[in-house]
mmCIF file of C-alpha atoms in Angstrom:
data_model
loop_
_atom_site.group_PDB
_atom_site.id
_atom_site.type_symbol
_atom_site.label_atom_id
_atom_site.label_comp_id
_atom_site.label_asym_id
_atom_site.label_seq_id
_atom_site.Cartn_x
_atom_site.Cartn_y
_atom_site.Cartn_z
ATOM 1 C CA GLY A 1372 -2.881 16.603 -3.904
ATOM 2 C CA ALA A 1373 -4.458 14.519 -0.797
ATOM 3 C CA VAL A 1374 -2.076 14.307 2.112
ATOM 4 C CA VAL A 1375 -1.965 11.839 4.784
ATOM 5 C CA SER A 1376 0.009 12.553 7.647
ATOM 6 C CA GLN A 1377 1.137 9.558 10.283
ATOM 7 C CA HIS A 1378 2.927 10.357 13.256
ATOM 8 C CA PRO A 1379 5.460 9.528 14.784
ATOM 9 C CA SER A 1380 7.481 8.198 12.032
ATOM 10 C CA ARG A 1381 9.779 6.455 14.425
ATOM 11 C CA VAL A 1382 9.564 5.048 17.876
ATOM 12 C CA ILE A 1383 11.661 3.257 19.870
ATOM 13 C CA CYS A 1384 10.630 2.094 23.275
ATOM 14 C CA LYS A 1385 10.827 -0.682 26.106
ATOM 15 C CA SER A 1386 8.943 -3.996 26.365
ATOM 16 C CA GLY A 1387 5.827 -3.628 27.944
ATOM 17 C CA THR A 1388 4.710 0.378 26.896
ATOM 18 C CA SER A 1389 1.832 1.057 24.775
ATOM 19 C CA VAL A 1390 2.431 2.924 21.738
ATOM 20 C CA LYS A 1391 -0.193 5.284 19.697
ATOM 21 C CA ILE A 1392 0.425 5.772 16.245
ATOM 22 C CA GLU A 1393 -1.747 8.652 14.282
ATOM 23 C CA CYS A 1394 -2.938 9.031 11.022
ATOM 24 C CA ARG A 1395 -4.482 12.187 9.559
ATOM 25 C CA SER A 1396 -5.939 12.958 6.458
ATOM 26 C CA LEU A 1397 -5.037 16.943 6.240
ATOM 27 C CA ASP A 1398 -7.004 18.311 3.153
ATOM 28 C CA PHE A 1399 -9.846 15.411 3.000
ATOM 29 C CA GLN A 1400 -12.481 13.295 4.676
ATOM 30 C CA ALA A 1401 -11.477 10.016 5.013
ATOM 31 C CA THR A 1402 -14.191 7.592 5.370
ATOM 32 C CA THR A 1403 -12.183 4.778 5.594
ATOM 33 C CA MET A 1404 -8.763 4.364 6.631
ATOM 34 C CA PHE A 1405 -6.667 1.124 6.619
ATOM 35 C CA TRP A 1406 -3.607 0.199 8.645
ATOM 36 C CA TYR A 1407 -1.001 -2.203 7.188
ATOM 37 C CA ARG A 1408 1.973 -3.839 8.533
ATOM 38 C CA GLN A 1409 5.489 -4.632 7.009
ATOM 39 C CA PHE A 1410 8.135 -6.619 7.885
ATOM 40 C CA PRO A 1411 11.577 -6.341 6.608
ATOM 41 C CA LYS A 1412 11.742 -7.153 2.888
ATOM 42 C CA GLN A 1413 8.181 -8.345 2.963
ATOM 43 C CA SER A 1414 4.813 -7.177 1.172
ATOM 44 C CA LEU A 1415 2.165 -4.897 3.214
ATOM 45 C CA MET A 1416 -0.390 -7.027 5.206
ATOM 46 C CA LEU A 1417 -3.680 -5.298 5.888
ATOM 47 C CA MET A 1418 -4.158 -5.433 9.815
ATOM 48 C CA ALA A 1419 -7.752 -3.979 9.919
ATOM 49 C CA THR A 1420 -10.495 -1.838 8.000
ATOM 50 C CA SER A 1421 -11.603 1.695 10.022
ATOM 51 C CA ASN A 1422 -14.824 3.357 9.389
ATOM 52 C CA GLU A 1423 -15.505 6.556 10.934
ATOM 53 C CA GLY A 1424 -17.716 6.159 14.215
ATOM 54 C CA SER A 1425 -17.695 2.442 14.093
ATOM 55 C CA LYS A 1426 -15.651 -0.287 15.173
ATOM 56 C CA ALA A 1427 -12.868 -1.634 13.241
ATOM 57 C CA THR A 1428 -12.934 -4.627 11.134
ATOM 58 C CA TYR A 1429 -9.641 -6.992 12.045
ATOM 59 C CA GLU A 1430 -8.212 -9.358 9.433
ATOM 60 C CA GLN A 1431 -7.692 -13.015 10.829
ATOM 61 C CA GLY A 1432 -4.958 -13.501 12.986
ATOM 62 C CA VAL A 1433 -4.890 -9.871 14.068
ATOM 63 C CA GLU A 1434 -5.495 -9.529 17.796
ATOM 64 C CA LYS A 1435 -7.507 -6.513 18.367
ATOM 65 C CA ASP A 1436 -6.962 -6.317 22.355
ATOM 66 C CA LYS A 1437 -3.343 -5.981 21.009
ATOM 67 C CA PHE A 1438 -4.015 -3.767 18.355
ATOM 68 C CA LEU A 1439 -6.373 -1.127 19.277
ATOM 69 C CA ILE A 1440 -7.973 1.005 16.366
ATOM 70 C CA ASN A 1441 -10.057 4.181 16.964
ATOM 71 C CA HIS A 1442 -11.357 6.482 14.225
ATOM 72 C CA ALA A 1443 -13.377 9.019 16.145
ATOM 73 C CA SER A 1444 -13.721 11.754 12.956
ATOM 74 C CA LEU A 1445 -13.347 11.782 9.521
ATOM 75 C CA THR A 1446 -9.970 12.868 9.598
ATOM 76 C CA LEU A 1447 -7.989 11.034 12.661
ATOM 77 C CA SER A 1448 -7.576 7.178 13.256
ATOM 78 C CA THR A 1449 -5.333 6.019 15.578
ATOM 79 C CA LEU A 1450 -3.602 2.626 16.148
ATOM 80 C CA THR A 1451 -2.366 1.697 19.652
ATOM 81 C CA VAL A 1452 -0.016 -1.139 20.424
ATOM 82 C CA THR A 1453 -0.931 -2.254 23.818
ATOM 83 C CA SER A 1454 2.013 -3.557 26.125
ATOM 84 C CA ALA A 1455 3.948 -3.967 23.004
ATOM 85 C CA HIS A 1456 6.753 -6.849 23.016
ATOM 86 C CA PRO A 1457 9.864 -7.255 20.661
ATOM 87 C CA GLU A 1458 7.985 -9.204 18.204
ATOM 88 C CA ASP A 1459 5.583 -6.134 17.640
ATOM 89 C CA SER A 1460 8.385 -4.066 16.014
ATOM 90 C CA SER A 1461 7.677 -3.596 12.492
ATOM 91 C CA PHE A 1462 6.539 -0.921 9.984
ATOM 92 C CA TYR A 1463 3.155 0.434 10.404
ATOM 93 C CA ILE A 1464 1.546 2.154 7.460
ATOM 94 C CA CYS A 1465 -2.169 3.862 7.266
ATOM 95 C CA SER A 1466 -3.860 4.538 4.147
ATOM 96 C CA ALA A 1467 -6.825 6.784 3.839
ATOM 97 C CA SER A 1468 -9.795 6.762 1.164
ATOM 98 C CA VAL A 1469 -12.779 8.376 0.462
ATOM 99 C CA ASP A 1470 -16.046 6.722 -0.347
ATOM 100 C CA ARG A 1471 -15.859 7.196 -4.138
ATOM 101 C CA ARG A 1472 -14.921 4.092 -6.135
ATOM 102 C CA ASN A 1473 -12.533 5.905 -8.617
ATOM 103 C CA GLN A 1474 -10.372 7.302 -5.836
ATOM 104 C CA PRO A 1475 -7.042 5.940 -5.166
ATOM 105 C CA GLN A 1476 -6.099 5.569 -1.298
ATOM 106 C CA HIS A 1477 -3.404 8.072 0.224
ATOM 107 C CA PHE A 1478 -0.585 6.332 2.092
ATOM 108 C CA GLY A 1479 0.940 8.096 5.584
ATOM 109 C CA ASP A 1480 4.766 7.837 5.442
ATOM 110 C CA GLY A 1481 4.660 5.355 7.598
ATOM 111 C CA THR A 1482 5.823 4.263 11.347
ATOM 112 C CA ARG A 1483 8.734 2.318 12.325
ATOM 113 C CA LEU A 1484 8.253 0.836 15.476
ATOM 114 C CA SER A 1485 11.416 -0.851 17.427
ATOM 115 C CA ILE A 1486 10.414 -2.563 20.953
ATOM 116 C CA LEU A 1487 13.396 -3.110 22.934
ATOM 117 C CA ALA B 1334 -10.336 -14.040 -2.537
ATOM 118 C CA GLN B 1335 -8.362 -11.754 -4.664
ATOM 119 C CA THR B 1336 -4.760 -12.392 -5.030
ATOM 120 C CA VAL B 1337 -2.014 -10.700 -6.443
ATOM 121 C CA THR B 1338 0.968 -12.716 -7.730
ATOM 122 C CA GLN B 1339 4.586 -11.020 -8.733
ATOM 123 C CA SER B 1340 6.729 -13.664 -10.232
ATOM 124 C CA GLN B 1341 9.793 -11.499 -10.239
ATOM 125 C CA PRO B 1342 11.545 -11.287 -6.723
ATOM 126 C CA GLU B 1343 13.977 -8.951 -8.109
ATOM 127 C CA MET B 1344 14.687 -7.668 -11.573
ATOM 128 C CA SER B 1345 17.664 -5.147 -12.654
ATOM 129 C CA VAL B 1346 18.174 -3.038 -15.661
ATOM 130 C CA GLN B 1347 20.922 -0.952 -17.114
ATOM 131 C CA GLU B 1348 20.335 3.048 -16.850
ATOM 132 C CA ALA B 1349 18.769 4.300 -19.841
ATOM 133 C CA GLU B 1350 17.078 0.813 -20.921
ATOM 134 C CA THR B 1351 13.541 -0.686 -20.621
ATOM 135 C CA VAL B 1352 12.262 -3.189 -18.209
ATOM 136 C CA THR B 1353 9.000 -4.850 -17.687
ATOM 137 C CA LEU B 1354 7.760 -5.920 -14.182
ATOM 138 C CA SER B 1355 5.233 -8.864 -14.256
ATOM 139 C CA CYS B 1356 1.978 -9.019 -12.232
ATOM 140 C CA THR B 1357 -0.989 -11.333 -12.349
ATOM 141 C CA TYR B 1358 -4.194 -11.033 -10.486
ATOM 142 C CA ASP B 1359 -7.177 -13.169 -9.469
ATOM 143 C CA THR B 1360 -10.600 -11.988 -9.264
ATOM 144 C CA SER B 1361 -14.162 -12.810 -10.143
ATOM 145 C CA GLU B 1362 -15.160 -9.193 -10.283
ATOM 146 C CA SER B 1363 -15.925 -7.021 -13.698
ATOM 147 C CA ASP B 1364 -15.070 -3.901 -12.394
ATOM 148 C CA TYR B 1365 -11.638 -3.002 -10.425
ATOM 149 C CA TYR B 1366 -8.808 -0.816 -10.212
ATOM 150 C CA LEU B 1367 -4.917 -1.789 -10.401
ATOM 151 C CA PHE B 1368 -1.928 0.025 -9.337
ATOM 152 C CA TRP B 1369 1.488 0.031 -9.233
ATOM 153 C CA TYR B 1370 3.650 1.477 -6.220
ATOM 154 C CA LYS B 1371 7.136 2.195 -5.823
ATOM 155 C CA GLN B 1372 8.573 1.922 -2.299
ATOM 156 C CA PRO B 1373 12.146 3.508 -2.298
ATOM 157 C CA PRO B 1374 14.386 2.875 0.875
ATOM 158 C CA SER B 1375 12.514 5.710 2.852
ATOM 159 C CA ARG B 1376 9.589 3.273 2.630
ATOM 160 C CA GLN B 1377 7.150 5.832 1.380
ATOM 161 C CA MET B 1378 4.490 4.370 -0.787
ATOM 162 C CA ILE B 1379 4.390 6.314 -3.904
ATOM 163 C CA LEU B 1380 1.890 5.704 -6.541
ATOM 164 C CA VAL B 1381 3.432 5.320 -10.227
ATOM 165 C CA ILE B 1382 0.200 4.585 -12.052
ATOM 166 C CA ARG B 1383 -3.033 3.043 -12.090
ATOM 167 C CA GLN B 1384 -5.611 1.290 -14.235
ATOM 168 C CA GLU B 1385 -9.500 0.795 -14.359
ATOM 169 C CA ALA B 1386 -10.629 -2.132 -15.555
ATOM 170 C CA TYR B 1387 -13.359 -0.797 -17.454
ATOM 171 C CA LYS B 1388 -11.016 1.137 -19.531
ATOM 172 C CA GLN B 1389 -9.413 -0.579 -22.820
ATOM 173 C CA GLN B 1390 -6.565 1.753 -23.230
ATOM 174 C CA ASN B 1391 -3.683 1.589 -20.942
ATOM 175 C CA ALA B 1392 -2.480 3.579 -18.524
ATOM 176 C CA THR B 1393 0.458 5.770 -19.147
ATOM 177 C CA GLU B 1394 2.641 8.349 -17.064
ATOM 178 C CA ASN B 1395 5.608 10.089 -18.682
ATOM 179 C CA ARG B 1396 7.958 6.918 -18.774
ATOM 180 C CA PHE B 1397 5.788 4.495 -16.978
ATOM 181 C CA SER B 1398 3.016 2.531 -18.649
ATOM 182 C CA VAL B 1399 1.257 -0.829 -18.337
ATOM 183 C CA ASN B 1400 0.143 -3.489 -20.428
ATOM 184 C CA PHE B 1401 -3.304 -4.369 -19.271
ATOM 185 C CA GLN B 1402 -4.693 -7.485 -20.281
ATOM 186 C CA LYS B 1403 -7.821 -8.168 -18.537
ATOM 187 C CA ALA B 1404 -8.981 -11.666 -19.937
ATOM 188 C CA ALA B 1405 -5.623 -13.048 -18.864
ATOM 189 C CA LYS B 1406 -5.925 -11.230 -15.835
ATOM 190 C CA SER B 1407 -2.390 -9.480 -16.554
ATOM 191 C CA PHE B 1408 -0.990 -6.090 -15.247
ATOM 192 C CA SER B 1409 2.567 -5.731 -16.236
ATOM 193 C CA LEU B 1410 4.698 -2.436 -15.661
ATOM 194 C CA LYS B 1411 7.012 -1.105 -18.155
ATOM 195 C CA ILE B 1412 9.464 1.540 -17.211
ATOM 196 C CA SER B 1413 11.395 3.206 -20.052
ATOM 197 C CA ASP B 1414 14.588 5.148 -20.102
ATOM 198 C CA SER B 1415 15.349 3.660 -16.555
ATOM 199 C CA GLN B 1416 16.960 6.234 -14.173
ATOM 200 C CA LEU B 1417 18.465 5.536 -10.956
ATOM 201 C CA GLY B 1418 16.120 6.966 -8.959
ATOM 202 C CA ASP B 1419 13.717 4.380 -10.411
ATOM 203 C CA ALA B 1420 15.674 1.781 -7.927
ATOM 204 C CA ALA B 1421 12.988 0.592 -5.568
ATOM 205 C CA MET B 1422 10.457 -2.388 -4.491
ATOM 206 C CA TYR B 1423 7.525 -2.011 -6.511
ATOM 207 C CA PHE B 1424 4.213 -3.417 -5.594
ATOM 208 C CA CYS B 1425 1.397 -4.458 -7.756
ATOM 209 C CA ALA B 1426 -2.069 -3.927 -6.221
ATOM 210 C CA TYR B 1427 -5.850 -4.689 -6.898
ATOM 211 C CA THR B 1428 -8.796 -3.051 -5.309
ATOM 212 C CA VAL B 1429 -12.528 -3.120 -6.154
ATOM 213 C CA GLY B 1430 -12.336 0.752 -5.026
ATOM 214 C CA GLY B 1431 -14.126 3.125 -2.638
ATOM 215 C CA ASN B 1432 -13.635 1.728 0.929
ATOM 216 C CA THR B 1433 -12.057 -1.740 0.334
ATOM 217 C CA PRO B 1434 -8.553 -2.333 1.157
ATOM 218 C CA LEU B 1435 -5.612 -2.582 -1.322
ATOM 219 C CA VAL B 1436 -4.166 -6.511 -1.996
ATOM 220 C CA PHE B 1437 -0.463 -6.319 -2.496
ATOM 221 C CA GLY B 1438 1.473 -8.576 -4.418
ATOM 222 C CA LYS B 1439 4.782 -9.577 -2.767
ATOM 223 C CA GLY B 1440 7.058 -6.892 -4.563
ATOM 224 C CA THR B 1441 10.022 -6.915 -7.079
ATOM 225 C CA ARG B 1442 13.189 -5.216 -6.039
ATOM 226 C CA LEU B 1443 14.246 -3.266 -9.100
ATOM 227 C CA SER B 1444 17.961 -2.396 -9.548
ATOM 228 C CA VAL B 1445 19.318 -0.179 -11.918
ATOM 229 C CA ILE B 1446 22.833 -0.437 -13.097
ATOM 230 C CA ALA B 1447 24.688 2.996 -14.000
#
């Protein structure tokens, strides 16, 4: 089956640090990757849609300068949380899809980010 | 905009019994896809079952089945012979497919009582 690898799984760092999260499709080419954020006991909220070779599309209320997304290849998208602060602490999860209507998205295992 | 509503924040079921989780959605599309995802404490998103809107037959995966009512925009999940390992958050989700994102409901936390 299709596998999406997300790394790191857990990050603890000081306020002001920038953190990069990688999302890789291991055995398929992902034309589109999605980044979601999940607060404790809440649902997944879409942050942005990332298409290979083009700028990401951010959802309303998501700061594009705070959450930098790069999708440089068909197998890799990165999310960089710049100058992270405690309120950025959350669970971030990516998913990847191929450009075929009947194919489901495949999720990474998520990254738990804690900013001290 | 498409919305997905899960009206049951929490449900519980006795082991070996059957439980049904509710989901309704709103869309103006005629062709779309619906999913149920399971999220255990590890927070992995595990695909439980999916339904293609153009298919009238309800999807089934072992102990999991759905009741898809397109006209009513309803998509409930039935778990038969519940097991302790079924305890998790369950999210209903919608997409028109391909390179469009999933829209999630708020989730239902399922507890299984031994």
